[in-house]
Amino acid sequence: EVQLVESGGGLVQPGGSLRLSCAASGFTFSSYSMNWVRQAPGKGLEWVSYISSSSSTIYYADSVKGRFTISRDNAKNSLYLQMNSLRDEDTAVYYCARDRNSGYAVDYWGQGTLVTVSS
Amino acid sequence: SYVLTQPPSVSVAPGKTARITCGGNNIGSKSVHWYQQKPGQAPVLVIYYDSDRPSGIPERFSGSNSGNTATLTISRVEAGDEADYYCQVWDSSSDHSVFGTGTKVTVL
């Protein structure tokens, strides 16, 4: 069974930093591209970042480019999101999401971790 | 940037057909994926590549895509289909994934 478990969320002040982790199991993690997708309270889904299976290709949404860094450790079956210079508008549930490796569809999602940016 | 527009809400009686549209410039040239999200839960992929269904998704869910509009159709709607639905595409001109604005489906 595919499982994606996020961790690392919490309350952080504006301008602060946070590192999210996603532990993957139940599939060959090194064979799949991955994404981070977020959802602000009461709002819709917003794609944040994409990383290919070998980390050779990385993309970011304009809203986070230069502040967030996606990475992965295939030996540890883990995906990460380093978030710096956090703003109020970064408050959201962050989902780790497996790319279907075709057409950029997401076929599995974690349950999400809440990040709250507030003073 | 590429924009996907969905109606905020759709209401449908049980047993009837719900159609949810997703509008975008020449969206027919892109692959459209659809997700269902119930309150407090993570999204679930219900349609990929315009009209393909993942295993475990009922045949009642179907999709089409042409011109400037993609459509998710839910036939014989059940109470359990009440959820938010999002379309999604990959915009190759910007190398960004884009989600639609979302549609809340209410079963009357």
PDB file of N, CA, C and O in Angstrom, chain A residues 10-60:
ATOM      1  N   GLY A  10       3.822  23.353  11.734  1.00  0.00           N
ATOM      2  CA  GLY A  10       3.690  24.004  13.039  1.00  0.00           C
ATOM      3  C   GLY A  10       3.514  25.500  12.900  1.00  0.00           C
ATOM      4  O   GLY A  10       3.290  26.012  11.794  1.00  0.00           O
ATOM      5  N   LEU A  11       3.622  26.170  14.034  1.00  0.00           N
ATOM      6  CA  LEU A  11       3.478  27.629  14.087  1.00  0.00           C
ATOM      7  C   LEU A  11       4.844  28.290  13.965  1.00  0.00           C
ATOM      8  O   LEU A  11       5.784  27.913  14.675  1.00  0.00           O
ATOM      9  N   VAL A  12       4.942  29.254  13.076  1.00  0.00           N
ATOM     10  CA  VAL A  12       6.200  29.967  12.870  1.00  0.00           C
ATOM     11  C   VAL A  12       5.891  31.441  12.635  1.00  0.00           C
ATOM     12  O   VAL A  12       4.848  31.785  12.074  1.00  0.00           O
ATOM     13  N   GLN A  13       6.788  32.303  13.079  1.00  0.00           N
ATOM     14  CA  GLN A  13       6.595  33.740  12.894  1.00  0.00           C
ATOM     15  C   GLN A  13       6.929  34.163  11.463  1.00  0.00           C
ATOM     16  O   GLN A  13       7.732  33.499  10.788  1.00  0.00           O
ATOM     17  N   PRO A  14       6.331  35.243  11.007  1.00  0.00           N
ATOM     18  CA  PRO A  14       6.696  35.766   9.676  1.00  0.00           C
ATOM     19  C   PRO A  14       8.198  36.018   9.596  1.00  0.00           C
ATOM     20  O   PRO A  14       8.805  36.533  10.534  1.00  0.00           O
ATOM     21  N   GLY A  15       8.762  35.615   8.455  1.00  0.00           N
ATOM     22  CA  GLY A  15      10.197  35.730   8.263  1.00  0.00           C
ATOM     23  C   GLY A  15      10.968  34.507   8.720  1.00  0.00           C
ATOM     24  O   GLY A  15      12.170  34.393   8.439  1.00  0.00           O
ATOM     25  N   GLY A  16      10.300  33.602   9.391  1.00  0.00           N
ATOM     26  CA  GLY A  16      10.957  32.409   9.915  1.00  0.00           C
ATOM     27  C   GLY A  16      11.090  31.305   8.882  1.00  0.00           C
ATOM     28  O   GLY A  16      10.739  31.467   7.706  1.00  0.00           O
ATOM     29  N   SER A  17      11.626  30.177   9.344  1.00  0.00           N
ATOM     30  CA  SER A  17      11.881  29.032   8.471  1.00  0.00           C
ATOM     31  C   SER A  17      11.273  27.766   9.056  1.00  0.00           C
ATOM     32  O   SER A  17      11.065  27.660  10.273  1.00  0.00           O
ATOM     33  N   LEU A  18      11.018  26.811   8.172  1.00  0.00           N
ATOM     34  CA  LEU A  18      10.466  25.523   8.569  1.00  0.00           C
ATOM     35  C   LEU A  18      10.881  24.495   7.514  1.00  0.00           C
ATOM     36  O   LEU A  18      10.993  24.839   6.321  1.00  0.00           O
ATOM     37  N   ARG A  19      11.114  23.269   7.947  1.00  0.00           N
ATOM     38  CA  ARG A  19      11.446  22.205   6.994  1.00  0.00           C
ATOM     39  C   ARG A  19      10.421  21.101   7.103  1.00  0.00           C
ATOM     40  O   ARG A  19      10.268  20.497   8.175  1.00  0.00           O
ATOM     41  N   LEU A  20       9.717  20.835   6.020  1.00  0.00           N
ATOM     42  CA  LEU A  20       8.750  19.754   5.971  1.00  0.00           C
ATOM     43  C   LEU A  20       9.422  18.490   5.440  1.00  0.00           C
ATOM     44  O   LEU A  20      10.300  18.561   4.573  1.00  0.00           O
ATOM     45  N   SER A  21       8.963  17.361   5.951  1.00  0.00           N
ATOM     46  CA  SER A  21       9.447  16.068   5.479  1.00  0.00           C
ATOM     47  C   SER A  21       8.262  15.212   5.060  1.00  0.00           C
ATOM     48  O   SER A  21       7.140  15.388   5.553  1.00  0.00           O
ATOM     49  N   CYS A  22       8.519  14.289   4.166  1.00  0.00           N
ATOM     50  CA  CYS A  22       7.502  13.326   3.724  1.00  0.00           C
ATOM     51  C   CYS A  22       8.160  11.967   3.629  1.00  0.00           C
ATOM     52  O   CYS A  22       9.103  11.776   2.847  1.00  0.00           O
ATOM     53  N   ALA A  23       7.677  11.024   4.428  1.00  0.00           N
ATOM     54  CA  ALA A  23       8.194   9.660   4.402  1.00  0.00           C
ATOM     55  C   ALA A  23       7.326   8.804   3.500  1.00  0.00           C
ATOM     56  O   ALA A  23       6.105   8.723   3.716  1.00  0.00           O
ATOM     57  N   ALA A  24       7.947   8.199   2.503  1.00  0.00           N
ATOM     58  CA  ALA A  24       7.219   7.405   1.523  1.00  0.00           C
ATOM     59  C   ALA A  24       7.445   5.915   1.754  1.00  0.00           C
ATOM     60  O   ALA A  24       8.551   5.496   2.124  1.00  0.00           O
ATOM     61  N   SER A  25       6.417   5.125   1.515  1.00  0.00           N
ATOM     62  CA  SER A  25       6.539   3.680   1.629  1.00  0.00           C
ATOM     63  C   SER A  25       5.516   3.008   0.730  1.00  0.00           C
ATOM     64  O   SER A  25       4.556   3.634   0.281  1.00  0.00           O
ATOM     65  N   GLY A  26       5.749   1.716   0.458  1.00  0.00           N
ATOM     66  CA  GLY A  26       4.798   0.954  -0.337  1.00  0.00           C
ATOM     67  C   GLY A  26       5.012   1.035  -1.840  1.00  0.00           C
ATOM     68  O   GLY A  26       4.212   0.480  -2.600  1.00  0.00           O
ATOM     69  N   PHE A  27       6.063   1.725  -2.258  1.00  0.00           N
ATOM     70  CA  PHE A  27       6.396   1.792  -3.684  1.00  0.00           C
ATOM     71  C   PHE A  27       7.877   2.135  -3.830  1.00  0.00           C
ATOM     72  O   PHE A  27       8.541   2.492  -2.859  1.00  0.00           O
ATOM     73  N   THR A  28       8.396   2.004  -5.053  1.00  0.00           N
ATOM     74  CA  THR A  28       9.803   2.311  -5.312  1.00  0.00           C
ATOM     75  C   THR A  28       9.960   3.817  -5.457  1.00  0.00           C
ATOM     76  O   THR A  28       9.794   4.388  -6.544  1.00  0.00           O
ATOM     77  N   PHE A  29      10.269   4.461  -4.334  1.00  0.00           N
ATOM     78  CA  PHE A  29      10.295   5.924  -4.265  1.00  0.00           C
ATOM     79  C   PHE A  29      11.219   6.515  -5.332  1.00  0.00           C
ATOM     80  O   PHE A  29      10.876   7.516  -5.963  1.00  0.00           O
ATOM     81  N   SER A  30      12.348   5.903  -5.559  1.00  0.00           N
ATOM     82  CA  SER A  30      13.345   6.454  -6.480  1.00  0.00           C
ATOM     83  C   SER A  30      12.887   6.464  -7.936  1.00  0.00           C
ATOM     84  O   SER A  30      13.557   7.043  -8.795  1.00  0.00           O
ATOM     85  N   SER A  31      11.759   5.835  -8.220  1.00  0.00           N
ATOM     86  CA  SER A  31      11.260   5.771  -9.597  1.00  0.00           C
ATOM     87  C   SER A  31      10.208   6.826  -9.911  1.00  0.00           C
ATOM     88  O   SER A  31       9.752   6.918 -11.056  1.00  0.00           O
ATOM     89  N   TYR A  32       9.823   7.590  -8.910  1.00  0.00           N
ATOM     90  CA  TYR A  32       8.706   8.525  -9.098  1.00  0.00           C
ATOM     91  C   TYR A  32       9.094   9.967  -8.837  1.00  0.00           C
ATOM     92  O   TYR A  32       9.792  10.281  -7.863  1.00  0.00           O
ATOM     93  N   SER A  33       8.581  10.860  -9.683  1.00  0.00           N
ATOM     94  CA  SER A  33       8.642  12.283  -9.397  1.00  0.00           C
ATOM     95  C   SER A  33       7.662  12.600  -8.280  1.00  0.00           C
ATOM     96  O   SER A  33       6.700  11.856  -8.052  1.00  0.00           O
ATOM     97  N   MET A  34       7.916  13.707  -7.590  1.00  0.00           N
ATOM     98  CA  MET A  34       7.084  14.077  -6.442  1.00  0.00           C
ATOM     99  C   MET A  34       6.742  15.557  -6.484  1.00  0.00           C
ATOM    100  O   MET A  34       7.415  16.355  -7.147  1.00  0.00           O
ATOM    101  N   ASN A  35       5.703  15.909  -5.768  1.00  0.00           N
ATOM    102  CA  ASN A  35       5.243  17.292  -5.689  1.00  0.00           C
ATOM    103  C   ASN A  35       4.926  17.682  -4.245  1.00  0.00           C
ATOM    104  O   ASN A  35       4.649  16.820  -3.406  1.00  0.00           O
ATOM    105  N   TRP A  36       4.924  18.972  -4.012  1.00  0.00           N
ATOM    106  CA  TRP A  36       4.286  19.565  -2.837  1.00  0.00           C
ATOM    107  C   TRP A  36       3.132  20.421  -3.352  1.00  0.00           C
ATOM    108  O   TRP A  36       3.299  21.218  -4.295  1.00  0.00           O
ATOM    109  N   VAL A  37       1.969  20.238  -2.728  1.00  0.00           N
ATOM    110  CA  VAL A  37       0.768  21.010  -3.050  1.00  0.00           C
ATOM    111  C   VAL A  37       0.214  21.542  -1.733  1.00  0.00           C
ATOM    112  O   VAL A  37       0.201  20.818  -0.735  1.00  0.00           O
ATOM    113  N   ARG A  38      -0.250  22.778  -1.722  1.00  0.00           N
ATOM    114  CA  ARG A  38      -0.774  23.341  -0.487  1.00  0.00           C
ATOM    115  C   ARG A  38      -2.200  23.824  -0.644  1.00  0.00           C
ATOM    116  O   ARG A  38      -2.685  24.031  -1.762  1.00  0.00           O
ATOM    117  N   GLN A  39      -2.851  23.998   0.506  1.00  0.00           N
ATOM    118  CA  GLN A  39      -4.237  24.452   0.520  1.00  0.00           C
ATOM    119  C   GLN A  39      -4.433  25.366   1.721  1.00  0.00           C
ATOM    120  O   GLN A  39      -4.404  24.903   2.867  1.00  0.00           O
ATOM    121  N   ALA A  40      -4.613  26.635   1.464  1.00  0.00           N
ATOM    122  CA  ALA A  40      -4.886  27.592   2.539  1.00  0.00           C
ATOM    123  C   ALA A  40      -6.266  27.304   3.131  1.00  0.00           C
ATOM    124  O   ALA A  40      -7.143  26.737   2.452  1.00  0.00           O
ATOM    125  N   PRO A  41      -6.482  27.664   4.387  1.00  0.00           N
ATOM    126  CA  PRO A  41      -7.766  27.369   5.051  1.00  0.00           C
ATOM    127  C   PRO A  41      -8.961  27.872   4.250  1.00  0.00           C
ATOM    128  O   PRO A  41      -9.028  29.063   3.913  1.00  0.00           O
ATOM    129  N   GLY A  42      -9.852  26.975   3.904  1.00  0.00           N
ATOM    130  CA  GLY A  42     -11.059  27.341   3.179  1.00  0.00           C
ATOM    131  C   GLY A  42     -10.845  27.674   1.714  1.00  0.00           C
ATOM    132  O   GLY A  42     -11.784  28.138   1.048  1.00  0.00           O
ATOM    133  N   LYS A  43      -9.653  27.449   1.216  1.00  0.00           N
ATOM    134  CA  LYS A  43      -9.332  27.805  -0.174  1.00  0.00           C
ATOM    135  C   LYS A  43      -9.065  26.568  -1.022  1.00  0.00           C
ATOM    136  O   LYS A  43      -9.177  25.440  -0.563  1.00  0.00           O
ATOM    137  N   GLY A  44      -8.715  26.805  -2.292  1.00  0.00           N
ATOM    138  CA  GLY A  44      -8.461  25.725  -3.221  1.00  0.00           C
ATOM    139  C   GLY A  44      -7.038  25.201  -3.172  1.00  0.00           C
ATOM    140  O   GLY A  44      -6.216  25.640  -2.363  1.00  0.00           O
ATOM    141  N   LEU A  45      -6.769  24.251  -4.052  1.00  0.00           N
ATOM    142  CA  LEU A  45      -5.448  23.646  -4.121  1.00  0.00           C
ATOM    143  C   LEU A  45      -4.490  24.551  -4.892  1.00  0.00           C
ATOM    144  O   LEU A  45      -4.862  25.167  -5.891  1.00  0.00           O
ATOM    145  N   GLU A  46      -3.243  24.607  -4.428  1.00  0.00           N
ATOM    146  CA  GLU A  46      -2.200  25.393  -5.094  1.00  0.00           C
ATOM    147  C   GLU A  46      -0.938  24.544  -5.198  1.00  0.00           C
ATOM    148  O   GLU A  46      -0.373  24.120  -4.171  1.00  0.00           O
ATOM    149  N   TRP A  47      -0.491  24.281  -6.405  1.00  0.00           N
ATOM    150  CA  TRP A  47       0.765  23.564  -6.613  1.00  0.00           C
ATOM    151  C   TRP A  47       1.936  24.433  -6.127  1.00  0.00           C
ATOM    152  O   TRP A  47       1.956  25.643  -6.370  1.00  0.00           O
ATOM    153  N   VAL A  48       2.890  23.786  -5.457  1.00  0.00           N
ATOM    154  CA  VAL A  48       4.029  24.501  -4.887  1.00  0.00           C
ATOM    155  C   VAL A  48       5.334  24.168  -5.618  1.00  0.00           C
ATOM    156  O   VAL A  48       6.073  25.066  -6.017  1.00  0.00           O
ATOM    157  N   SER A  49       5.606  22.862  -5.785  1.00  0.00           N
ATOM    158  CA  SER A  49       6.903  22.501  -6.355  1.00  0.00           C
ATOM    159  C   SER A  49       6.882  21.068  -6.858  1.00  0.00           C
ATOM    160  O   SER A  49       6.075  20.246  -6.403  1.00  0.00           O
ATOM    161  N   TYR A  50       7.788  20.776  -7.800  1.00  0.00           N
ATOM    162  CA  TYR A  50       7.928  19.459  -8.429  1.00  0.00           C
ATOM    163  C   TYR A  50       9.401  19.074  -8.459  1.00  0.00           C
ATOM    164  O   TYR A  50      10.267  19.940  -8.685  1.00  0.00           O
ATOM    165  N   ILE A  51       9.681  17.791  -8.219  1.00  0.00           N
ATOM    166  CA  ILE A  51      11.047  17.296  -8.344  1.00  0.00           C
ATOM    167  C   ILE A  51      11.012  15.945  -9.059  1.00  0.00           C
ATOM    168  O   ILE A  51      10.188  15.085  -8.735  1.00  0.00           O
ATOM    169  N   SER A  52      11.867  15.772 -10.025  1.00  0.00           N
ATOM    170  CA  SER A  52      11.914  14.513 -10.760  1.00  0.00           C
ATOM    171  C   SER A  52      12.544  13.410  -9.903  1.00  0.00           C
ATOM    172  O   SER A  52      13.107  13.679  -8.841  1.00  0.00           O
ATOM    173  N   SER A  53      12.471  12.195 -10.383  1.00  0.00           N
ATOM    174  CA  SER A  53      12.920  11.040  -9.604  1.00  0.00           C
ATOM    175  C   SER A  53      14.397  11.126  -9.220  1.00  0.00           C
ATOM    176  O   SER A  53      14.780  10.708  -8.121  1.00  0.00           O
ATOM    177  N   SER A  54      15.203  11.688 -10.107  1.00  0.00           N
ATOM    178  CA  SER A  54      16.648  11.772  -9.851  1.00  0.00           C
ATOM    179  C   SER A  54      17.083  13.138  -9.346  1.00  0.00           C
ATOM    180  O   SER A  54      18.280  13.389  -9.181  1.00  0.00           O
ATOM    181  N   SER A  55      16.120  14.019  -9.112  1.00  0.00           N
ATOM    182  CA  SER A  55      16.364  15.406  -8.679  1.00  0.00           C
ATOM    183  C   SER A  55      16.956  16.274  -9.782  1.00  0.00           C
ATOM    184  O   SER A  55      17.377  17.403  -9.511  1.00  0.00           O
ATOM    185  N   SER A  56      16.999  15.779 -10.994  1.00  0.00           N
ATOM    186  CA  SER A  56      17.618  16.522 -12.093  1.00  0.00           C
ATOM    187  C   SER A  56      16.729  17.672 -12.579  1.00  0.00           C
ATOM    188  O   SER A  56      17.229  18.635 -13.171  1.00  0.00           O
ATOM    189  N   THR A  57      15.442  17.560 -12.346  1.00  0.00           N
ATOM    190  CA  THR A  57      14.496  18.600 -12.794  1.00  0.00           C
ATOM    191  C   THR A  57      13.672  19.069 -11.602  1.00  0.00           C
ATOM    192  O   THR A  57      13.066  18.254 -10.909  1.00  0.00           O
ATOM    193  N   ILE A  58      13.658  20.364 -11.400  1.00  0.00           N
ATOM    194  CA  ILE A  58      12.930  20.971 -10.280  1.00  0.00           C
ATOM    195  C   ILE A  58      12.197  22.203 -10.786  1.00  0.00           C
ATOM    196  O   ILE A  58      12.749  22.998 -11.554  1.00  0.00           O
ATOM    197  N   TYR A  59      10.959  22.344 -10.362  1.00  0.00           N
ATOM    198  CA  TYR A  59      10.156  23.509 -10.713  1.00  0.00           C
ATOM    199  C   TYR A  59       9.505  24.072  -9.449  1.00  0.00           C
ATOM    200  O   TYR A  59       9.198  23.335  -8.510  1.00  0.00           O
ATOM    201  N   TYR A  60       9.241  25.381  -9.469  1.00  0.00           N
ATOM    202  CA  TYR A  60       8.577  26.054  -8.358  1.00  0.00           C
ATOM    203  C   TYR A  60       7.470  26.960  -8.861  1.00  0.00           C
ATOM    204  O   TYR A  60       7.576  27.555  -9.926  1.00  0.00           O
TER     205      TYR A  60
END
